[in-house]
Structure formats: C-alpha cells, structure tokens
Amino acid sequence: MGCCNRRCGLIAGAVFGAVVAILGGILIPVGNSLIEGTVKKEAVIEPGTTAYDNWVSTGGMVYRQFWLFDVQNAQEVIQNGSSPVVVEKGPYTYRTRYLAKENITFYPNHTAAFLLPQGAIFEPSMSVGSDEDKVTTLNLAVAGSYSLVPEVLHAALENMIKKSNSSLFQTRTVHELLWGYIDPMLKDNVGLFAPYNGTYDGYYNVYTGKDDISKVGIIDMWQGHRSLGFWNDTYCDMINGTDASSFAPFVDKKKPLYFFSSDICRSVSAGFEESMDLKGIEVYRYTLQPNTLASPTENPDNRCFCKSFKTTRNCTLAGVLDVSSCKGGQPVFISLPHFLHGSAYLRENVQGLNPSEEHHGTFLDVEPTTGFTLRVLKKIKDYTIFPLVWLNETAAVDDETADMFKEELISRIDMLDIIQKALIGTGVCIFILCLISYCVVRRNLWEVIAAVAALPPVQQGLQFSQVPPERSRWLLLVLLLLLLFLLEARLSAGLKADSSSLGCNELAQAHGDCCLSVSTLTMASLSTRRRILATVRLKLFSVVRQ
C-alpha cells in the first residue's frame, strides 16, 4: 500500500511538473501577444498614447552642429587661379526642433496634419567659439548670380559686382553666413539657411496607425501633395517613408527603413548595420545605403536626380545631389561631408578635405520593438563650386526618458522572461525527478517501459499494487504527450522570436530598440524538428494500440 502511494505520488508530481512547465510554455505566446498588443496600442498617434506625447514635442534635445570651410588663399584663387585651400572651423552648435508641432488636425482617413516650426538657439558650451567668429568663404550672391544670369549678361553683372564692392569671396560672421545678411549687391537677405527662424516646414500629413500600425508615421502628403514635383519623374518625386523620427513597431532588420527629408528634397533609405547598446537599451543602427548618392552609371535609379550634365560630367559624378530645382534655381549640391563616397576629382580641386566614414557617416539608432528613433546623426554638406559648410544634426534620448523607457517596457519584458524560464525550468526539473524516482522505486527502468508497452513484466513477482497496469500506462503516456506539447510550444515561440525579434527604444527627430529574444531549440530546421516530434508521437500511439 505504501509502495503504491509512493508511486502514485511520484506520478502525480510528474503530472504537476509537466503542468507547470506547460504553463511556462503557454506564457511565451501569451506574453508576447500581450506585449505586442500594448506596443501597438501605445504606438498609435492619438491623444493619450505614449507615441503622441513624444510626437507632438520632441522629448530629447536636437542639435545642429556646423563646420564651415575657411578659405586661406582667397586672393591667390582670384588673381592666379590657384586651387582653394580650406581649413575646417567648428563645431558651432545650435539647438533646433525645440518647438512643438502646430495646427495638429486629425482626419477620418486616419491621418494627422501638422506644421513643424523652425528655430535655432546658439549653444556656446557646445561650440568652439562665438557665432560672431569670422569666416572667409564664397560670396553666395556673386557665385549664384553667375549661375542664374545668362552668359551674355555677365558683363553687366560684373559692373554690378564692382559698384557694390563685392567679390567672389567674402568674410562674414558664422551667424551671418548661416542665418542671413543683407547683401550689398542684391539688397536682399542671403544666407545658407535663410530664412529659418520663424518659418515652418510642412504641412505634413502622416498616418496615425489607428487602422494599420504598420503605416504609423508614414507621410501621406507634404505641402498638400503626394509627390514632390522637383524632379519631373515619378520615381524620384516619391514621398516614401516617415520623417525618420519614428518607424512602425517591431522593426525587421532584414528590411531597409525609408524616410523623407525636406532638407535634401527627396526620400532615402537606410540599411541595418549592427545592434548597439544605448544607455542600457538595445538599438538597431541603420546607415545610409551606399547607392544613395551613387552616379547613375552605378545606380540607374538616380538618373532622374541628374539635372546638370555639365557639372556632373554627363551624370558620371558620384557622391553629390543637385538640389537646385528645389532651392529656387540656386546652384546648390548636397553631399556627405568632405565628399565622402564621392568621385575622387571632387577632392582634387580643393585642398584640405579628409573624408572619414567614422566622422562623416550618417546613421539612425532605432529601438526595434517600438520603432522609435533614439538617436540620429545626419551629416550633410552644402556646396556651390566648392565646399561651404557641413552640418551634423543629432538627437539623442536623455537619461530621464531612457530610464522611463527601460522601466515601462524593458523591465516588464525581462520580468516576463524570468517568469517563463522559471516555470519551464521548475516544471521540467520536477517532472524529470519524479519520473526518475518512479523508475528507482520500480527498481528497474525496463519494467516501466514494459508496463507502458503492455509487455510482460521483467520480474514476474512485481505487480502494480492498487494501480492497474492499464492506468499506469495511460498516466505515463499522458505525461509524455504533455512533454511533447511543451516542446512544440517552445519550438513555435522560438520561431516567432527569430522572425519578429521582439525587443525594447533615442527618441529623436531625424531632421532630428532591449531586445527580448526567446531562445530557440537548436536543431537542424523547423521542418526537421517537427518531423521528429511527430514520429515520437506516432510511436507512442502505436505502443498504446498494441
């Protein structure tokens, strides 16, 4: 009787362990589903959600840092045609995008419209000097006039230049060059980014994700249009992706991210490079695709961006983008700093340029679960004839926001992961210990197998006291089937983790991810694993039928 009670207790313990382990296995898809549902709900752009609060007003600081190229031999260039020698001066840092979106309007088609106010505040503590520092550079008015005025009128233009005491080069303060000054020849405001303060970017119409979370943040219209109209080409005029401040949740690193930048008048894409740690949060780093500024000979899709055959040497020039069509006809080109990834001869005509991938590359750091951009480093260079300035626009999540993010999302995912592993580990241990103990009590493991298979006992003197052989066989069969179910649940959860890679996010703007990875069964392939489990299940049922 006591032996029977002991065996029954061990079987009951094994059943209990299996149930606990199965509960842990069930928590994997259930927990992931709860996390996914919460993230999708909070990622919608509507009042009351986390995404809305961060969308209306950037939680992190956004800075624009400028490096200007100071010409060292201006007179030699003018008089002797010498190659310009430039020295980089900077950074001169300004805080931007500190103003909340304005005129926010929601529409029945699940889009929201807004204006993005623009302003810049000088940050002396992050600059090499005052923005009243002097820099010698190209005279924007003179250089622009030569490009805009027909060649037959150049004589008259030169008279205007002389009368206004203007020259091909000028010395101005950093503030003047960036934000504008009254030009003596044009009698108008001229500057690299003038006008800026007090102006707006937009209107933007973006999808809220209310009906389809995969569309959240994607731009539907810009300035009332669904295409740009700058390039006279359907492909190049596409407004594709978000504004890079955020992307749809559950980012798939196998796919590129697309975003539109009004600064360069086009949409671009970024590809996954590596996973990184940002203040305790795992993020995906995306970098600008190598073919973004490739010449049309290397990337035929870029042919519609080629407007000046003379300047681009019949569209063979790599590393620059002619944006004159969206800058009022001004001869302005965009490139990466120091002509990074550009044609070699771009650097041969100007001395003092030293491109570096480390210092001059463009990247986004995106949290994969929520799709929030936690850090962006966008480096762009404007130049007319030769380099004028390059900027570094950065936005990084602050410590307070990072701590909040880890507390609200990452810590909960970690806790769920611990509970899942604890239940599965505890249940499996109880099941195995009870099963081994049962075999020890029976004094012979092969007798247990014989009992399950309805074969004669190895030792005829041993009988199942109080517990009929049929019941013992069915109890053990149930236990083994439960264990198989647990393995299959774990297998499915592992596959889902591999494909969607749940994780946890540098709140940012592109003008300006703690990854929960459920471990998978390390077997040859999903189909192979399932065939093995199915074979074992069929064997068990064949034993019962015997």
XYZ file of C-alpha atoms in Angstrom:
546
model
C 0.000 0.000 0.000
C 2.819 2.368 0.959
C 4.675 1.464 -2.238
C 1.556 2.184 -4.232
C 1.058 5.560 -2.564
C 4.658 6.443 -3.259
C 4.324 5.535 -6.943
C 1.037 7.402 -7.239
C 2.589 10.430 -5.547
C 5.536 10.393 -7.913
C 3.221 10.142 -10.928
C 1.126 12.995 -9.538
C 4.320 15.017 -9.001
C 5.398 14.371 -12.567
C 1.982 15.495 -13.784
C 2.275 18.639 -11.655
C 5.748 19.379 -13.055
C 4.521 18.889 -16.603
C 1.581 21.236 -15.973
C 3.899 23.903 -14.519
C 6.279 23.603 -17.480
C 3.370 23.772 -19.924
C 2.111 26.878 -18.131
C 5.503 28.467 -18.680
C 5.383 27.443 -22.334
C 1.909 28.925 -22.709
C 3.149 32.178 -21.218
C 5.576 32.594 -24.147
C 2.995 33.190 -26.884
C 0.515 34.765 -24.446
C 3.130 37.129 -23.017
C 4.442 38.053 -26.431
C 0.891 38.700 -27.570
C 0.262 40.991 -24.594
C 3.471 42.922 -25.247
C 2.696 43.206 -28.932
C -0.832 44.437 -28.230
C 0.366 47.031 -25.730
C 3.086 48.334 -28.028
C 0.709 48.577 -30.973
C -1.795 50.480 -28.853
C 0.754 52.925 -27.456
C 2.433 53.475 -30.845
C -0.699 54.981 -32.398
C -0.533 58.732 -32.934
C -3.575 59.930 -30.998
C -4.069 61.837 -27.745
C -3.406 59.727 -24.662
C -0.744 57.419 -26.106
C 2.985 57.421 -25.382
C 3.753 57.926 -29.063
C 1.539 61.011 -29.238
C 3.261 62.769 -26.353
C 6.690 62.211 -27.896
C 5.429 63.021 -31.379
C 3.943 66.407 -30.535
C 7.076 67.653 -28.825
C 10.469 66.015 -29.002
C 11.496 64.659 -25.617
C 15.211 64.711 -26.398
C 17.437 67.568 -27.438
C 18.027 68.081 -31.154
C 21.184 69.914 -32.185
C 22.643 71.123 -35.426
C 26.407 71.478 -35.455
C 28.055 73.372 -38.288
C 31.602 73.200 -39.616
C 32.462 75.934 -42.107
C 35.348 75.839 -44.588
C 37.549 78.892 -44.105
C 39.390 79.789 -47.342
C 43.059 80.532 -46.635
C 44.129 81.839 -50.052
C 41.192 83.805 -51.433
C 43.316 86.375 -53.299
C 45.526 83.719 -54.922
C 42.435 81.943 -56.175
C 41.045 85.141 -57.710
C 44.286 86.503 -59.152
C 46.227 83.365 -60.086
C 43.555 80.682 -60.342
C 45.185 78.685 -57.552
C 43.400 75.734 -56.009
C 41.470 76.787 -52.902
C 42.973 75.768 -49.571
C 40.388 75.370 -46.848
C 40.518 74.821 -43.104
C 37.539 73.408 -41.247
C 36.211 75.609 -38.412
C 33.660 74.271 -35.936
C 31.541 72.999 -34.489
C 29.175 75.886 -33.992
C 26.156 74.336 -32.304
C 22.508 75.374 -32.300
C 19.561 73.758 -30.590
C 16.758 73.129 -33.075
C 13.324 71.493 -33.213
C 12.550 72.545 -29.671
C 9.126 73.886 -30.647
C 6.048 71.649 -30.544
C 4.133 70.851 -33.690
C 1.416 73.340 -34.517
C -2.031 73.229 -36.151
C -2.439 69.500 -35.479
C -5.575 68.237 -37.222
C -6.915 64.678 -37.366
C -8.820 63.386 -40.401
C -11.277 60.488 -40.926
C -8.785 58.648 -43.168
C -6.586 58.067 -40.083
C -4.084 60.786 -40.892
C -2.942 63.808 -38.933
C -1.734 67.109 -40.387
C 0.707 69.499 -38.712
C 3.194 72.279 -39.211
C 6.754 71.960 -37.921
C 8.004 75.341 -36.634
C 11.695 76.043 -37.118
C 14.052 77.894 -34.827
C 17.699 77.836 -33.784
C 19.284 78.833 -30.467
C 23.061 79.110 -30.211
C 24.710 76.795 -27.645
C 28.096 78.320 -26.656
C 29.018 75.396 -24.371
C 28.930 73.012 -27.354
C 30.768 75.326 -29.755
C 34.416 76.140 -30.419
C 33.731 79.829 -30.172
C 31.183 82.567 -30.663
C 28.941 82.603 -33.713
C 30.411 86.063 -34.280
C 33.678 84.423 -35.380
C 34.754 85.480 -38.874
C 34.989 83.058 -41.794
C 36.208 83.700 -45.344
C 34.150 81.803 -47.849
C 32.429 82.021 -51.198
C 30.217 85.037 -51.825
C 26.821 83.395 -52.185
C 25.256 86.262 -54.120
C 28.087 86.588 -56.625
C 28.514 82.854 -57.248
C 24.770 82.348 -57.509
C 24.338 85.237 -59.908
C 26.891 83.862 -62.361
C 24.916 80.612 -62.450
C 21.476 82.216 -62.789
C 22.262 85.034 -65.223
C 22.767 84.124 -68.921
C 26.351 84.333 -70.107
C 25.572 87.223 -72.481
C 24.701 89.361 -69.462
C 27.821 88.563 -67.453
C 29.420 91.887 -68.414
C 26.523 93.788 -66.873
C 26.671 91.527 -63.850
C 30.341 92.293 -63.330
C 29.575 96.012 -63.329
C 27.026 95.427 -60.554
C 29.595 93.456 -58.599
C 32.164 96.258 -58.872
C 29.705 99.007 -57.969
C 28.687 97.148 -54.796
C 32.339 96.426 -53.904
C 31.548 92.725 -53.940
C 33.964 89.902 -54.754
C 33.960 86.167 -55.378
C 34.964 85.690 -51.736
C 33.792 87.481 -48.604
C 34.414 87.463 -44.878
C 31.319 87.195 -42.682
C 30.398 86.048 -39.199
C 29.215 82.481 -38.653
C 25.770 83.780 -37.730
C 25.511 85.828 -40.915
C 26.615 83.024 -43.198
C 24.180 80.558 -41.649
C 21.074 82.609 -40.976
C 21.368 85.511 -43.374
C 22.637 89.048 -44.035
C 21.680 91.882 -46.356
C 23.793 91.517 -49.476
C 25.056 94.860 -50.852
C 24.566 93.827 -54.463
C 21.172 92.119 -54.255
C 19.845 94.334 -51.455
C 18.169 91.244 -50.078
C 18.638 88.680 -47.318
C 21.162 85.984 -48.251
C 22.323 83.017 -46.151
C 22.990 79.308 -46.326
C 19.816 78.531 -44.381
C 17.970 81.824 -44.677
C 15.205 82.269 -43.895
C 14.960 79.838 -40.957
C 13.871 81.269 -37.607
C 10.138 81.893 -37.564
C 9.465 79.703 -40.604
C 7.659 76.377 -40.913
C 8.288 73.034 -42.573
C 5.106 71.478 -43.921
C 2.237 70.989 -43.902
C 2.830 67.275 -43.254
C 0.047 64.679 -43.366
C 1.068 61.401 -41.704
C -0.764 58.168 -40.951
C -1.695 57.700 -37.285
C -1.592 53.872 -37.426
C -5.070 53.627 -35.923
C -6.302 51.254 -38.615
C -2.940 49.763 -39.599
C 0.008 50.076 -37.187
C 2.474 49.234 -39.963
C 1.675 52.624 -41.523
C 2.179 54.758 -38.408
C 4.222 57.865 -39.115
C 4.370 57.289 -42.873
C 3.951 60.534 -44.770
C 0.789 60.692 -46.844
C 1.306 64.250 -48.126
C 3.823 67.065 -47.845
C 2.721 70.601 -48.532
C -0.586 69.248 -49.797
C 0.899 66.892 -52.390
C 1.599 63.172 -52.526
C 4.594 63.674 -54.790
C 7.304 66.330 -54.877
C 7.317 67.745 -58.386
C 11.002 68.771 -58.197
C 12.446 66.063 -60.406
C 9.838 65.566 -63.170
C 9.978 61.823 -62.586
C 7.538 59.503 -60.814
C 10.276 57.571 -59.020
C 12.389 60.496 -57.850
C 9.319 62.523 -56.851
C 8.063 59.806 -54.472
C 7.474 60.772 -50.836
C 8.449 57.488 -49.240
C 8.503 56.504 -45.559
C 8.375 58.571 -42.370
C 10.238 61.713 -41.324
C 12.753 59.417 -39.530
C 11.673 60.480 -36.027
C 9.999 57.072 -35.639
C 9.043 53.971 -37.593
C 6.412 51.244 -37.261
C 6.961 48.952 -34.224
C 8.617 45.534 -34.430
C 11.336 46.606 -36.839
C 12.626 43.889 -39.166
C 16.361 44.448 -39.538
C 16.351 42.490 -42.805
C 14.405 45.299 -44.461
C 15.619 48.858 -45.109
C 13.985 51.874 -43.486
C 12.684 54.634 -45.734
C 12.330 58.282 -44.814
C 11.791 61.649 -46.462
C 13.949 64.700 -45.764
C 12.771 68.115 -46.871
C 16.352 69.375 -46.430
C 17.510 67.382 -49.443
C 14.172 67.337 -51.275
C 13.979 63.553 -51.655
C 13.317 60.227 -49.955
C 16.214 57.965 -48.983
C 16.712 54.578 -47.333
C 18.938 53.206 -44.585
C 20.104 49.618 -44.069
C 20.787 47.680 -40.858
C 24.440 47.683 -39.811
C 24.642 46.364 -36.230
C 22.943 46.140 -32.847
C 24.201 48.521 -30.200
C 23.628 49.425 -26.557
C 22.311 52.921 -25.924
C 22.015 53.760 -22.218
C 21.013 50.176 -21.427
C 18.623 49.890 -24.378
C 19.362 47.674 -27.365
C 19.006 49.579 -30.607
C 19.460 48.803 -34.284
C 21.891 51.049 -36.106
C 20.909 51.931 -39.641
C 23.222 53.698 -42.047
C 22.599 55.438 -45.339
C 22.503 52.977 -48.233
C 25.781 53.118 -50.239
C 23.957 53.657 -53.522
C 22.009 56.695 -52.294
C 24.396 59.211 -53.862
C 25.958 56.893 -56.440
C 26.253 58.092 -60.001
C 23.548 56.996 -62.457
C 26.128 54.775 -64.141
C 26.294 52.742 -60.904
C 22.695 53.224 -59.767
C 20.335 53.837 -62.716
C 17.559 54.855 -60.290
C 19.496 58.059 -59.642
C 19.360 59.234 -63.258
C 16.294 61.361 -62.601
C 18.261 63.256 -59.932
C 20.843 64.325 -62.514
C 19.921 67.799 -63.741
C 23.187 69.455 -64.752
C 25.062 67.406 -67.355
C 27.943 69.886 -67.355
C 28.522 69.899 -63.606
C 28.051 66.151 -63.206
C 30.169 65.299 -66.262
C 27.306 63.689 -68.138
C 25.879 62.196 -64.947
C 29.025 60.248 -64.052
C 29.665 62.235 -60.874
C 29.226 60.232 -57.672
C 28.673 61.485 -54.133
C 26.649 64.644 -54.800
C 22.992 65.556 -55.319
C 21.957 68.584 -57.332
C 19.099 70.204 -55.349
C 18.931 73.424 -57.353
C 15.451 72.508 -58.616
C 14.067 72.757 -55.070
C 16.238 75.711 -53.997
C 14.886 78.310 -56.369
C 17.408 77.527 -59.080
C 20.427 78.297 -56.883
C 23.427 76.108 -57.783
C 23.385 74.076 -54.581
C 24.604 70.498 -54.243
C 24.303 68.106 -51.320
C 26.948 65.551 -50.390
C 28.304 63.781 -47.348
C 30.993 65.782 -45.501
C 34.350 66.153 -47.248
C 32.791 64.433 -50.296
C 32.688 61.065 -48.526
C 31.874 58.326 -51.093
C 32.232 60.939 -53.826
C 34.237 60.881 -57.042
C 37.961 61.396 -56.455
C 38.289 64.527 -58.539
C 35.904 66.377 -56.204
C 38.673 66.381 -53.588
C 41.462 67.009 -56.068
C 40.250 70.539 -56.830
C 40.180 71.652 -53.178
C 42.974 71.186 -50.655
C 42.162 70.398 -47.030
C 39.446 67.765 -47.420
C 39.808 64.494 -45.462
C 36.703 62.275 -45.621
C 36.236 59.688 -42.875
C 33.460 57.104 -42.524
C 33.749 57.268 -38.733
C 33.390 61.025 -38.508
C 31.320 61.826 -41.589
C 28.828 58.939 -41.926
C 25.050 59.211 -41.447
C 23.158 56.833 -39.149
C 19.929 56.259 -37.198
C 19.618 54.257 -33.952
C 16.160 52.645 -33.832
C 14.601 50.647 -30.962
C 13.174 47.534 -32.715
C 10.060 46.884 -30.583
C 8.522 50.346 -30.650
C 10.239 51.687 -33.755
C 11.210 54.918 -32.004
C 14.353 56.602 -33.286
C 16.513 57.095 -30.181
C 19.472 58.715 -31.853
C 20.070 60.199 -35.251
C 23.278 61.533 -36.706
C 22.612 63.137 -40.037
C 25.590 64.645 -41.769
C 25.066 66.714 -44.890
C 27.216 69.121 -46.780
C 26.125 72.013 -48.945
C 28.467 73.392 -51.538
C 28.457 75.672 -54.530
C 31.526 75.220 -56.783
C 33.481 74.091 -53.734
C 32.691 73.212 -50.093
C 30.990 75.810 -47.935
C 29.703 74.030 -44.818
C 28.756 70.649 -43.455
C 26.294 70.009 -40.690
C 25.800 67.292 -38.127
C 22.214 67.028 -36.891
C 21.946 64.898 -33.773
C 19.118 63.892 -31.496
C 19.656 61.596 -28.520
C 17.368 60.316 -25.800
C 18.046 61.928 -22.437
C 18.728 59.930 -19.256
C 15.258 60.560 -17.833
C 13.494 59.313 -20.954
C 15.839 56.310 -21.214
C 15.118 55.339 -17.586
C 11.378 55.717 -18.166
C 11.600 53.591 -21.283
C 13.527 50.825 -19.507
C 11.106 50.868 -16.558
C 7.937 50.873 -18.615
C 8.899 48.359 -21.301
C 12.227 46.607 -20.857
C 11.811 45.737 -17.173
C 8.395 44.214 -17.820
C 9.696 42.147 -20.726
C 12.614 40.983 -18.592
C 10.260 40.050 -15.730
C 8.029 38.069 -18.085
C 11.078 36.288 -19.482
C 12.257 35.367 -15.969
C 8.812 34.006 -15.013
C 8.611 31.969 -18.203
C 12.049 30.445 -17.727
C 11.423 29.796 -14.023
C 8.146 27.964 -14.679
C 9.577 25.895 -17.525
C 12.785 25.085 -15.635
C 10.992 24.226 -12.374
C 8.332 22.153 -14.116
C 10.812 20.178 -16.202
C 13.001 19.507 -13.143
C 10.023 18.273 -11.092
C 8.851 16.101 -13.971
C 12.264 14.514 -14.550
C 12.988 13.993 -10.832
C 9.608 12.372 -10.244
C 9.959 10.200 -13.325
C 13.449 9.042 -12.312
C 12.274 8.443 -8.738
C 9.362 6.396 -10.035
C 11.773 4.250 -12.029
C 14.003 3.792 -8.980
C 11.002 2.739 -6.873
C 10.125 0.209 -9.513
C 13.785 -0.943 -9.160
C 14.086 -1.497 -12.859
C 13.623 1.079 -15.623
C 12.915 -1.571 -18.240
C 9.941 -2.772 -16.234
C 8.419 0.704 -16.561
C 8.884 0.593 -20.308
C 7.400 -2.905 -20.411
C 4.386 -1.673 -18.404
C 3.835 1.225 -20.808
C 4.094 -1.101 -23.816
C 1.729 -3.668 -22.189
C 4.528 -6.273 -22.287
C 5.003 -8.932 -19.557
C 6.989 -7.578 -16.588
C 10.663 -8.473 -16.485
C 10.295 -9.678 -12.928
C 7.059 -11.692 -12.615
C 6.914 -11.214 -8.841
C 6.457 -7.430 -9.183
C 2.883 -6.292 -9.748
C 1.210 -2.853 -9.938
C -0.334 -2.879 -6.451
C -3.557 -0.939 -6.368
C -2.699 0.713 -9.688
C -3.841 -1.341 -12.669
C -1.263 -1.682 -15.460
C -3.614 -0.011 -17.928
C -3.911 3.089 -15.729
C -0.147 3.303 -15.205
C 0.410 3.015 -18.915
C -2.078 5.740 -19.718
C -0.755 8.068 -16.993
C 2.795 7.814 -18.323
C 1.568 8.212 -21.874
C -0.249 11.406 -20.919
C 2.895 12.721 -19.240
C 4.993 12.070 -22.321
C 2.401 13.669 -24.596
C 2.310 16.712 -22.327
C 6.068 16.969 -22.579
C 5.818 16.767 -26.373
C 3.266 19.570 -26.322
C 5.662 21.655 -24.249
C 8.470 21.072 -26.756
C 6.242 22.093 -29.653
C 5.089 25.247 -27.837
C 8.666 26.191 -27.142
C 9.591 25.484 -30.770
C 6.841 27.740 -32.125
C 7.729 30.535 -29.723
C 11.374 30.301 -30.715
C 10.481 30.590 -34.386
C 8.368 33.657 -33.698
C 11.180 35.233 -31.733
C 13.585 34.616 -34.620
C 11.272 36.128 -37.220
C 9.991 39.181 -35.356
C 12.800 39.626 -32.800
C 10.843 41.336 -30.075
C 12.951 43.896 -28.410
C 12.880 47.018 -26.399
C 13.934 52.188 -27.752
C 16.905 57.567 -28.720
C 13.799 59.394 -29.011
C 14.604 61.684 -31.845
C 13.883 63.665 -34.831
C 15.664 62.704 -37.966
C 15.977 66.182 -39.058
C 16.144 65.164 -35.717
C 15.276 49.463 -29.611
C 16.057 45.904 -25.174
C 15.557 43.098 -27.211
C 13.632 40.143 -25.840
C 14.941 37.217 -27.789
C 13.315 33.932 -26.831
C 15.898 31.178 -27.192
C 15.056 28.603 -29.822
C 15.623 24.839 -29.969
C 18.952 24.364 -31.702
C 18.054 21.646 -34.184
C 18.610 21.371 -37.915
C 15.452 23.135 -39.106
C 11.846 23.748 -38.195
C 10.531 21.037 -40.516
C 13.103 18.530 -39.247
C 12.238 19.303 -35.630
C 8.538 18.900 -36.219
C 9.047 15.620 -38.120
C 10.995 14.238 -35.146
C 8.243 15.220 -32.704
C 5.558 13.790 -34.981
C 7.475 10.484 -35.280
C 7.765 10.193 -31.481
C 4.052 10.909 -31.113
C 3.130 8.211 -33.649
C 5.401 5.710 -31.880
C 3.613 6.394 -28.588
C 0.194 5.873 -30.104
C 1.346 2.641 -31.800
C 2.500 1.375 -28.390
C -0.932 2.108 -26.929
C -2.689 0.312 -29.766
C -0.543 -2.768 -29.054
